[in-house]
mmCIF file of C-alpha atoms in Angstrom:
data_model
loop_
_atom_site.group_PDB
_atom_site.id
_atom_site.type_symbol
_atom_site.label_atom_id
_atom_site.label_comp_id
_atom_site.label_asym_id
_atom_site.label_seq_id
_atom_site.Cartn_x
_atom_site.Cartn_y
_atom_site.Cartn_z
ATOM 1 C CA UNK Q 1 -70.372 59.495 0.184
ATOM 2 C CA UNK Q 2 -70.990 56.131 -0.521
ATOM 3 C CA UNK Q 3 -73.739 54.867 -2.962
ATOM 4 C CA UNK Q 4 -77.649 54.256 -1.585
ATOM 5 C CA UNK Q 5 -77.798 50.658 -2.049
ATOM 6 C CA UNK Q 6 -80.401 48.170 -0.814
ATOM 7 C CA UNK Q 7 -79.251 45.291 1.614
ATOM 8 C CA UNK Q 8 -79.548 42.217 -0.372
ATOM 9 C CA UNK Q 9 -82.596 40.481 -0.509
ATOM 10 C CA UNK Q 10 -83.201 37.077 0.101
ATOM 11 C CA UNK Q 11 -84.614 35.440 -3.102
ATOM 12 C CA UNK Q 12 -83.197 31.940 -3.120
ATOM 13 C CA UNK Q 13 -81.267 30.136 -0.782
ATOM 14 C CA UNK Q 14 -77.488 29.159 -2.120
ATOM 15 C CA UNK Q 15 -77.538 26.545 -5.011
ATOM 16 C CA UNK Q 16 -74.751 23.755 -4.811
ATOM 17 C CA UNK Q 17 -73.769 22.671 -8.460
ATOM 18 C CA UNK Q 18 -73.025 19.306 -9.370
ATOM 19 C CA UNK Q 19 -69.510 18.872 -6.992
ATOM 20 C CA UNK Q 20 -71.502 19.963 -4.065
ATOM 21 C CA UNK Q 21 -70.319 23.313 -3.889
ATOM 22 C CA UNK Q 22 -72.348 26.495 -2.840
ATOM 23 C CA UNK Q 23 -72.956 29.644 -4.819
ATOM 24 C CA UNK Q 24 -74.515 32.862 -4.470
ATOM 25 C CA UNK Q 25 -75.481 34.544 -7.571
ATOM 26 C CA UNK Q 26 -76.480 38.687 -7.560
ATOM 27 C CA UNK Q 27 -76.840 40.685 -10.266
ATOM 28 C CA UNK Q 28 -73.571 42.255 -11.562
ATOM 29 C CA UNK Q 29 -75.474 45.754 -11.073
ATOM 30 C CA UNK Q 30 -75.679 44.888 -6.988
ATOM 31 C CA UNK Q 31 -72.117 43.362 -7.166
ATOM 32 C CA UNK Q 32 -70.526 46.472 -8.494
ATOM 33 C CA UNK Q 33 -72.471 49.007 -6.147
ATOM 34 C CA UNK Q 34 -72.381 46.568 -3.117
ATOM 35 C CA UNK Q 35 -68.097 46.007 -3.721
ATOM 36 C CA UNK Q 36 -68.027 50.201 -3.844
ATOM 37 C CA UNK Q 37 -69.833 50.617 -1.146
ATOM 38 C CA UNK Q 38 -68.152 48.040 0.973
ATOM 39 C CA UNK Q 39 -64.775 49.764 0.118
ATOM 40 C CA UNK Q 40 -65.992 53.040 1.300
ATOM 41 C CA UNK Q 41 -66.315 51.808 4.822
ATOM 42 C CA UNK Q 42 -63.172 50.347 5.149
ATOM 43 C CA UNK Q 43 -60.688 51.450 2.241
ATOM 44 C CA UNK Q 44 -59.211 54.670 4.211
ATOM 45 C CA UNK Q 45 -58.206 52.699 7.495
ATOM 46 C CA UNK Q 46 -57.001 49.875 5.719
ATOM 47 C CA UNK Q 47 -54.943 51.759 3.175
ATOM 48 C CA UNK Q 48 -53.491 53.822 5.541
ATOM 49 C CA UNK Q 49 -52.151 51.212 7.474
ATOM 50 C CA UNK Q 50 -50.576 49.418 4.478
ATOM 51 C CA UNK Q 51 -49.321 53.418 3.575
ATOM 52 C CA UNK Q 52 -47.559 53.237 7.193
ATOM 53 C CA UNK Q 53 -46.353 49.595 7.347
ATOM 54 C CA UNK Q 54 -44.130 50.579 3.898
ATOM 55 C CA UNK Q 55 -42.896 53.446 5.750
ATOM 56 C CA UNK Q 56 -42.087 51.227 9.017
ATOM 57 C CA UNK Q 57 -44.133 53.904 10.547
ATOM 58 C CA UNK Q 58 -46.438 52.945 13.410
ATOM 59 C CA UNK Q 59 -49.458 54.490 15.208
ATOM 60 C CA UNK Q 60 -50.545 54.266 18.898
ATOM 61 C CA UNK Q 61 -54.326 53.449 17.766
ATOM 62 C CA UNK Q 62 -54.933 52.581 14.673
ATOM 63 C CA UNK Q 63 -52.282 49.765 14.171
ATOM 64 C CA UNK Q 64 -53.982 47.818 16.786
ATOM 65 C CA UNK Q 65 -56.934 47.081 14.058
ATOM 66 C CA UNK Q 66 -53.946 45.148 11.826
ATOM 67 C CA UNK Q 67 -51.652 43.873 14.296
ATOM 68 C CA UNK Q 68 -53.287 42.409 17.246
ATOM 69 C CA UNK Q 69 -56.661 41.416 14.843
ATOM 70 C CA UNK Q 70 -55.018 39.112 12.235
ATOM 71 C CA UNK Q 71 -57.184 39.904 9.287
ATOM 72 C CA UNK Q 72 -54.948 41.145 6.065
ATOM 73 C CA UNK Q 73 -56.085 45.129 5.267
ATOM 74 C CA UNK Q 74 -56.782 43.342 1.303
ATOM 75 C CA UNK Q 75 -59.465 41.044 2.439
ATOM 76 C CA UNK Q 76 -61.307 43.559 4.534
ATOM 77 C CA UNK Q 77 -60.838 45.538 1.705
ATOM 78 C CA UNK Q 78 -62.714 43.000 -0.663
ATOM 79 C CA UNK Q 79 -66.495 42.270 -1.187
ATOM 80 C CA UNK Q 80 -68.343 38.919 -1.300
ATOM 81 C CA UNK Q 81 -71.610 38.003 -0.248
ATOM 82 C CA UNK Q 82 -70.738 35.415 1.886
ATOM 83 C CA UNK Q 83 -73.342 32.137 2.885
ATOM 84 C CA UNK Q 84 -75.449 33.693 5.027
ATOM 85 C CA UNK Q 85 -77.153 36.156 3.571
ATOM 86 C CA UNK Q 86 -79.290 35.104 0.146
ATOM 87 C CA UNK Q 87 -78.986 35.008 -3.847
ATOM 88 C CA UNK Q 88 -80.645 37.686 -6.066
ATOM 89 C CA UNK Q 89 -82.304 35.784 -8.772
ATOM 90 C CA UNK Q 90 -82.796 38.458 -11.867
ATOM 91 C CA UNK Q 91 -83.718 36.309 -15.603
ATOM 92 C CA UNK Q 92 -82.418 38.439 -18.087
ATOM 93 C CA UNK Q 93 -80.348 40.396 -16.313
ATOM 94 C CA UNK Q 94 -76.500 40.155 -16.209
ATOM 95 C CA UNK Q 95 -75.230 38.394 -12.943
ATOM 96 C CA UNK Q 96 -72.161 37.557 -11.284
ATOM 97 C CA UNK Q 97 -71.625 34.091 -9.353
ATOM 98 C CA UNK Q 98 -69.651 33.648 -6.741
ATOM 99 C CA UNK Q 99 -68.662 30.010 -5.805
ATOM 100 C CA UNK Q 100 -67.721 29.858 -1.643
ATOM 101 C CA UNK Q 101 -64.833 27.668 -1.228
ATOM 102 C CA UNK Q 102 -65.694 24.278 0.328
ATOM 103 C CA UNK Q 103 -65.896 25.230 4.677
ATOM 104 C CA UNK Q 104 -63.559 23.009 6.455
ATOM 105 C CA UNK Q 105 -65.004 21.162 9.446
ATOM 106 C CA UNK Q 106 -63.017 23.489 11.963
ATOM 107 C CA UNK Q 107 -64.486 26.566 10.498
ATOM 108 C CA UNK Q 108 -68.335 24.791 10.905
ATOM 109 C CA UNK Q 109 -67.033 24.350 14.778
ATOM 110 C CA UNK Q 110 -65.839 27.833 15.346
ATOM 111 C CA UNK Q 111 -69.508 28.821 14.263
ATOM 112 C CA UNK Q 112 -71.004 27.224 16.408
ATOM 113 C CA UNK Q 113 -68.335 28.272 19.503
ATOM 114 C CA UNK Q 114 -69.184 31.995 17.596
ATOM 115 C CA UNK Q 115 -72.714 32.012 17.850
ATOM 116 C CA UNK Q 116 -73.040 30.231 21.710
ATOM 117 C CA UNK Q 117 -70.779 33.157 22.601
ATOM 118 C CA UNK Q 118 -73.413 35.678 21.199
ATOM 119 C CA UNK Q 119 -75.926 34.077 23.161
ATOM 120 C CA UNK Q 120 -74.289 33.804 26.093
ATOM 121 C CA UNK Q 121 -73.405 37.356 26.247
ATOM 122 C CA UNK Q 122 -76.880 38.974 25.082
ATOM 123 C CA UNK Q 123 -78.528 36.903 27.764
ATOM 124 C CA UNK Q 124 -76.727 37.913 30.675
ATOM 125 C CA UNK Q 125 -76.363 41.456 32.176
ATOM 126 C CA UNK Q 126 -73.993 44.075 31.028
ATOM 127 C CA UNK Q 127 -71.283 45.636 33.607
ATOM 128 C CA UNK Q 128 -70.521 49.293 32.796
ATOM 129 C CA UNK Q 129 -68.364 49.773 36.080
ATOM 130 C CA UNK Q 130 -64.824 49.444 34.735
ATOM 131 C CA UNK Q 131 -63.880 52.553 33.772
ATOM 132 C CA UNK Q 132 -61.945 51.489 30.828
ATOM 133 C CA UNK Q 133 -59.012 50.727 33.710
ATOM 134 C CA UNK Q 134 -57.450 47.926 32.054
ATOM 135 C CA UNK Q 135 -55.269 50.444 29.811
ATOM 136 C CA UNK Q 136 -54.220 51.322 33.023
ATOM 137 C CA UNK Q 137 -53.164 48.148 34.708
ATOM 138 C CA UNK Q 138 -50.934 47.395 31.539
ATOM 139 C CA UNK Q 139 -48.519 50.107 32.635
ATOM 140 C CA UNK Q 140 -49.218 50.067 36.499
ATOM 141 C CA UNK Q 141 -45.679 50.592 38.186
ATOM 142 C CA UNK Q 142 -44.052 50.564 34.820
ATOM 143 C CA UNK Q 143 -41.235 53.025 33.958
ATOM 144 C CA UNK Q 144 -41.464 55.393 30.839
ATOM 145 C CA UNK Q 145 -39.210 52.983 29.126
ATOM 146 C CA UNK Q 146 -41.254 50.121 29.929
ATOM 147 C CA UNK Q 147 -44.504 51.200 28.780
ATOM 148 C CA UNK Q 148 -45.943 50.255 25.674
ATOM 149 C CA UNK Q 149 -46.409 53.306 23.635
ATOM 150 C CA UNK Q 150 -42.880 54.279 24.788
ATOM 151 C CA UNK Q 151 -42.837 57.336 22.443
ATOM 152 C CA UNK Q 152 -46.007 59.136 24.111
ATOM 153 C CA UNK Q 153 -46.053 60.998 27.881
ATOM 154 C CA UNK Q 154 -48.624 59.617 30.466
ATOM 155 C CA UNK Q 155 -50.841 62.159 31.446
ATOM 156 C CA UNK Q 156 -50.263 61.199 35.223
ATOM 157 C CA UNK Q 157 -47.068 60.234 36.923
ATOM 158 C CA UNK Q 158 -46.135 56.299 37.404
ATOM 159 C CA UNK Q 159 -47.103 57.459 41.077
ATOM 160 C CA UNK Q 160 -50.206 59.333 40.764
ATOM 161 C CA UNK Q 161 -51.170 56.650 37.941
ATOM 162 C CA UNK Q 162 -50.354 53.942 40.419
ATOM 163 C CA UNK Q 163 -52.486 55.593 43.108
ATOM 164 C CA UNK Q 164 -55.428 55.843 41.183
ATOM 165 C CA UNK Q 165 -55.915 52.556 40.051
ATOM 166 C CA UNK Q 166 -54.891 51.413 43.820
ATOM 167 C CA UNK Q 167 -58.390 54.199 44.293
ATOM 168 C CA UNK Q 168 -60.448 51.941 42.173
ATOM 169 C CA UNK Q 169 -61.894 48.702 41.971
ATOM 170 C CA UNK Q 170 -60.649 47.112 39.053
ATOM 171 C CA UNK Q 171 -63.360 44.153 37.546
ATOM 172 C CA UNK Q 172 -62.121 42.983 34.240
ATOM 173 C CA UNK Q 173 -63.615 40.347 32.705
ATOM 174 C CA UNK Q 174 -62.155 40.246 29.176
ATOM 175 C CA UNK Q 175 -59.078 37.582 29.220
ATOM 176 C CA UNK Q 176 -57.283 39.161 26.091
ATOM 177 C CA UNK Q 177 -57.207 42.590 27.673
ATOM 178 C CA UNK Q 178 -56.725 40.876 31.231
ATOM 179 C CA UNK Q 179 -53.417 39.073 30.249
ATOM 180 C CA UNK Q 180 -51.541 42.558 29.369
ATOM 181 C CA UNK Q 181 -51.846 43.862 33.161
ATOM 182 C CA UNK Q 182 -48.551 44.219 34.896
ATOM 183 C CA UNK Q 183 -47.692 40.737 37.119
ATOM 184 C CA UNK Q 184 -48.199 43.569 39.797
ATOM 185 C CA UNK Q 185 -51.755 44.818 38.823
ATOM 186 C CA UNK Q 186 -53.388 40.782 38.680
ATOM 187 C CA UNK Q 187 -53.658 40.607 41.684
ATOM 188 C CA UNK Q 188 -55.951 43.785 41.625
ATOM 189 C CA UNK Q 189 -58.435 42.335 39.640
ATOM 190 C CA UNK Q 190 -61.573 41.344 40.835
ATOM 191 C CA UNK Q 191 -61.589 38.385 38.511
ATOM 192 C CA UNK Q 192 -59.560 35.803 36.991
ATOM 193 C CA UNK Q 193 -60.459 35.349 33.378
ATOM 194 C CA UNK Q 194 -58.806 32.741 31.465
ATOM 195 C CA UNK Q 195 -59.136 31.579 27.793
ATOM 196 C CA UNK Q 196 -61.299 28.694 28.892
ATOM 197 C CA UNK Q 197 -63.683 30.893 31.185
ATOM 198 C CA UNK Q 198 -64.287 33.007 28.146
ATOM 199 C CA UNK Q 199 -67.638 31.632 26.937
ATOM 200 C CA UNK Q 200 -68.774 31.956 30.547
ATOM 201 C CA UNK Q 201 -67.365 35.480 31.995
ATOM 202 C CA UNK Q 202 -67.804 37.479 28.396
ATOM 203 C CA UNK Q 203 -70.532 40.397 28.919
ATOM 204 C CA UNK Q 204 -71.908 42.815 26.704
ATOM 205 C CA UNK Q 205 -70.604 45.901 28.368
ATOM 206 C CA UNK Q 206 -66.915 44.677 27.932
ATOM 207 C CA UNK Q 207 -65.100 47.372 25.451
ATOM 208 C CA UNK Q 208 -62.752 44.417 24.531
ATOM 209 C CA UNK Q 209 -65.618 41.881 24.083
ATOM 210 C CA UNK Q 210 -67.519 44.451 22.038
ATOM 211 C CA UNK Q 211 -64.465 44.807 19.555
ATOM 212 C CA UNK Q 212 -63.991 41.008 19.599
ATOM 213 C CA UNK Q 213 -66.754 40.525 17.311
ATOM 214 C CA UNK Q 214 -64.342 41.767 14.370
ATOM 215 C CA UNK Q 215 -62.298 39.153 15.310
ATOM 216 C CA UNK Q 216 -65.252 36.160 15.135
ATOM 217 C CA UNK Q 217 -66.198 37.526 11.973
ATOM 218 C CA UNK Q 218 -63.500 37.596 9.868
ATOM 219 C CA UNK Q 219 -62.356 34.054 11.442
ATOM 220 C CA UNK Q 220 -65.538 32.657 9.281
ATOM 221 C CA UNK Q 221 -65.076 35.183 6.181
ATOM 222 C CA UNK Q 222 -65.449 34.393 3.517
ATOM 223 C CA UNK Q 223 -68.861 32.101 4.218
ATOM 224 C CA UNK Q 224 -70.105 34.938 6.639
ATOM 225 C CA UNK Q 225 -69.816 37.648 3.862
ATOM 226 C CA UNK Q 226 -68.061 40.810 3.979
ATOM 227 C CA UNK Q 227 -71.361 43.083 5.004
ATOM 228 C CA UNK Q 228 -71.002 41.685 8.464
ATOM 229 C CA UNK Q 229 -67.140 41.589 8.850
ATOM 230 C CA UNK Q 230 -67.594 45.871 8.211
ATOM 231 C CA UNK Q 231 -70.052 46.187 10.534
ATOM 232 C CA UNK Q 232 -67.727 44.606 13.440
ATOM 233 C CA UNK Q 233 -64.909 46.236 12.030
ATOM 234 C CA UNK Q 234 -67.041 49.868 12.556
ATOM 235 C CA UNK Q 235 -67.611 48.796 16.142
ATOM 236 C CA UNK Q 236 -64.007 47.874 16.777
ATOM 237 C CA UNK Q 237 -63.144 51.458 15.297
ATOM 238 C CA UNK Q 238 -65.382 52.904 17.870
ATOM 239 C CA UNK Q 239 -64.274 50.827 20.673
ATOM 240 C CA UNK Q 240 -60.096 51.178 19.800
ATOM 241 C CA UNK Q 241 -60.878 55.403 19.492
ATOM 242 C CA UNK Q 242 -63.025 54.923 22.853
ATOM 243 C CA UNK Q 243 -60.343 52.903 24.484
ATOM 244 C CA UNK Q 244 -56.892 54.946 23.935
ATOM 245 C CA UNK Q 245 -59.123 58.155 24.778
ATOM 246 C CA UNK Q 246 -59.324 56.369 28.056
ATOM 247 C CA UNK Q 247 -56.559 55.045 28.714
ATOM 248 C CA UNK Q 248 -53.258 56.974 30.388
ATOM 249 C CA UNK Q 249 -51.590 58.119 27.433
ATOM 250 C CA UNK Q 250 -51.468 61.709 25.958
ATOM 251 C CA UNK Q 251 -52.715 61.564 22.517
ATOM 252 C CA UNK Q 252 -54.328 64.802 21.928
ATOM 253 C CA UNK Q 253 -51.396 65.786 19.303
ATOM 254 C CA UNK Q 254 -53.353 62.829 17.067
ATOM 255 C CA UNK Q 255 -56.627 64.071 17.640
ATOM 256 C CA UNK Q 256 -57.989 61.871 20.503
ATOM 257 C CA UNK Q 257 -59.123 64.770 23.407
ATOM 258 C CA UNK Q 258 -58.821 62.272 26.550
ATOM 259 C CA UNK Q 259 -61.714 60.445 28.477
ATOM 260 C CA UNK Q 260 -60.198 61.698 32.086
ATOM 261 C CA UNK Q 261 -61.238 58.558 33.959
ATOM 262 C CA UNK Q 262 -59.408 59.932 36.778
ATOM 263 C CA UNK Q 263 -61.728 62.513 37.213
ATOM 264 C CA UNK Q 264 -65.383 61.425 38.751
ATOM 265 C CA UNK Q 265 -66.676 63.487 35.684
ATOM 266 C CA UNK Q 266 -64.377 61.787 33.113
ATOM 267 C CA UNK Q 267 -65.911 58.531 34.704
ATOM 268 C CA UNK Q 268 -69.731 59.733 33.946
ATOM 269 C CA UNK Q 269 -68.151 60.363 30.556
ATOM 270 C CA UNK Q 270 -66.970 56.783 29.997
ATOM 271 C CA UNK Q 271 -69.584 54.918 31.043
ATOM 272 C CA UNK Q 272 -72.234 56.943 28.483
ATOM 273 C CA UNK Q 273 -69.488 55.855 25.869
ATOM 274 C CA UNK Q 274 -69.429 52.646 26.867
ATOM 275 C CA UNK Q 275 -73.447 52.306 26.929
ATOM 276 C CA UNK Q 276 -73.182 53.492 23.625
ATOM 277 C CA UNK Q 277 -70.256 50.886 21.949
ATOM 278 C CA UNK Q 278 -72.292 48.174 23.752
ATOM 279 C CA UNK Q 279 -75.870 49.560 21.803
ATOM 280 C CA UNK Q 280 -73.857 49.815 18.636
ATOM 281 C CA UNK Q 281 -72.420 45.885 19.405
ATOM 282 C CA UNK Q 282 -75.401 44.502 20.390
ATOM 283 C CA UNK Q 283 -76.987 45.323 16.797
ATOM 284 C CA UNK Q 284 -73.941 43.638 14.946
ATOM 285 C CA UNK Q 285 -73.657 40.885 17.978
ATOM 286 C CA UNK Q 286 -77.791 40.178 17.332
ATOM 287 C CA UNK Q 287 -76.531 39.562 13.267
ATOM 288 C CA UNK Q 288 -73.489 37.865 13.784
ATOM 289 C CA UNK Q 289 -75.392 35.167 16.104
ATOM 290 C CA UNK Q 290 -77.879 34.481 13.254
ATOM 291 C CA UNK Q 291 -75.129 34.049 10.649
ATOM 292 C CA UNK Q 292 -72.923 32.244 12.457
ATOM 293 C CA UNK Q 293 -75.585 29.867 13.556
ATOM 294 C CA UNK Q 294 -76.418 29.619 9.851
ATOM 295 C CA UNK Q 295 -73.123 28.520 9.046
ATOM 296 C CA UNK Q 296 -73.014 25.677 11.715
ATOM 297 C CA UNK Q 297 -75.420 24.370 10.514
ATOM 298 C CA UNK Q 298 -75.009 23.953 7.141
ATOM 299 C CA UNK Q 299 -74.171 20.460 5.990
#
């Protein structure tokens, strides 16, 4: 169990020394406990993938956390404080200061980009009607050869799997997710996202979009600070275990009892799930606004 530590307090904004650049100084008491604590979260999913990458081993799930998100398993593995949270000022006491690197220009723009994207997608309202089908329109009239996870059986036939998503409506709006399908399943879709439609068809219900925020806050560690980047990271956890549940692959052998989506039931099932990733993403999405507003507008 990791250690009972308070969230840092705001004392003192960040002091620039004489070169102009920022620091953040907590007491080496908070640094130690905070860096434990931080490790706890993320140390046994990060490790293990390093543990499998060694062994040129692979898993269906996990690896997607490492491999399609960019961020190295040692810097989600290591503690700062990051710019937009505070300083602990404590006279007398021992401290630890960390100096932030100097925040290029481009990182200052993807802040702002980061936090209009929040926005956008807390104000408008979230879809919960997709049925997690997009795992299915990546192998839609695929052979078993073909498919991505090559080395695990579907739990329908290419023919009953390509019946039931011609059964349902399929309504993705995530472009990343959207850009797998099959050339066959696009023109299935309800909609057409692209990469430059993002900011305007992104919505809060959206497993992918929901994950996603691991992916806008590690793009402004370290200035965002690493308490943030492991609360996206435990959403994207949710959402990947959520999503491969879903999705038409038999993975019970590793512990992930399927969401039947082709069921009516197994639907019910998905969309309380997915209620329940977007609650969980709307806390970090709510935090991740703030801090990435804070950031774009430092000068």
């Amino acid at each position: 169990m990791s250690p009972s530590v308070p969230d840092l307090p705001i004392a003192l904004p960040p002091v620039e020394d004489s070169a102009g650049a920022r620091q953040i100084v907590v007491t080496r008491e908070m640094w130690e406990a905070k860096t434990q604590r931080h490790r706890a979260r993320v140390a046994d999913h990060a490790e293990a993938f390093v543990q499998r990458r060694s062994q040129n081993a692979k898993h269906p799930v996990w690896d997607f956390l490492f491999t399609y998100y960019s961020f190295s398993p040692n810097k989600l593995m290591t503690w700062v404080p990051g710019l937009a949270g505070g300083c602990v000022s404590a006279e007398g006491t021992e401290t630890v200061t960390w100096d932030a690197p100097p925040m290029p220009a481009r990182v200052q723009r993807e802040a702002r980009w980061v936090a209009q994207l929040c926005q956008n997608i807390t104000s408008r309202p979230a879809r919960f009607a997709c049925h997690g089908l997009h795992e299915w329109a990546m192998v839609y009239k695929q052979s078993a050869e073909q498919v991505r996870h090559s080395g695990y059986d579907l739990r329908l036939s290419a023919e009953e799997l390509a019946a039931f998503v011609e059964s349902q409506t399929v309504c993705c709006t995530h472009f990343d997710a959207y850009r797998f399908y099959t050339p066959e399943a696009r023109p299935l879709n309800t909609f057409n996202p692209t990469f430059e439609t993002r900011q305007e068809m992104e919505q809060g219900g959206c497993l992918h979009a929901n994950m996603d925020l691991y992916k806008w806050a590690y793009k402004l560690w370290p200035w965002i600070g690493s308490d943030l980047v492991a609360d996206a990271f435990e959403v994207a956890l949710m959402g990947r275990a959520m999503d491969m549940r879903a999705s038409p692959y038999q993975l019970t052998d590793l512990g992930f009892e399927p969401i039947r989506i082709e069921t009516e039931s197994g639907r019910a099932d998905y969309r309380a799930a997915q209620q329940n990733l977007a609650n969980a993403a709307q806390a970090v999405r709510s935090k991740l606004g703030v801090a990435a507003q804070t950031l774009s507008d430092l000068i």
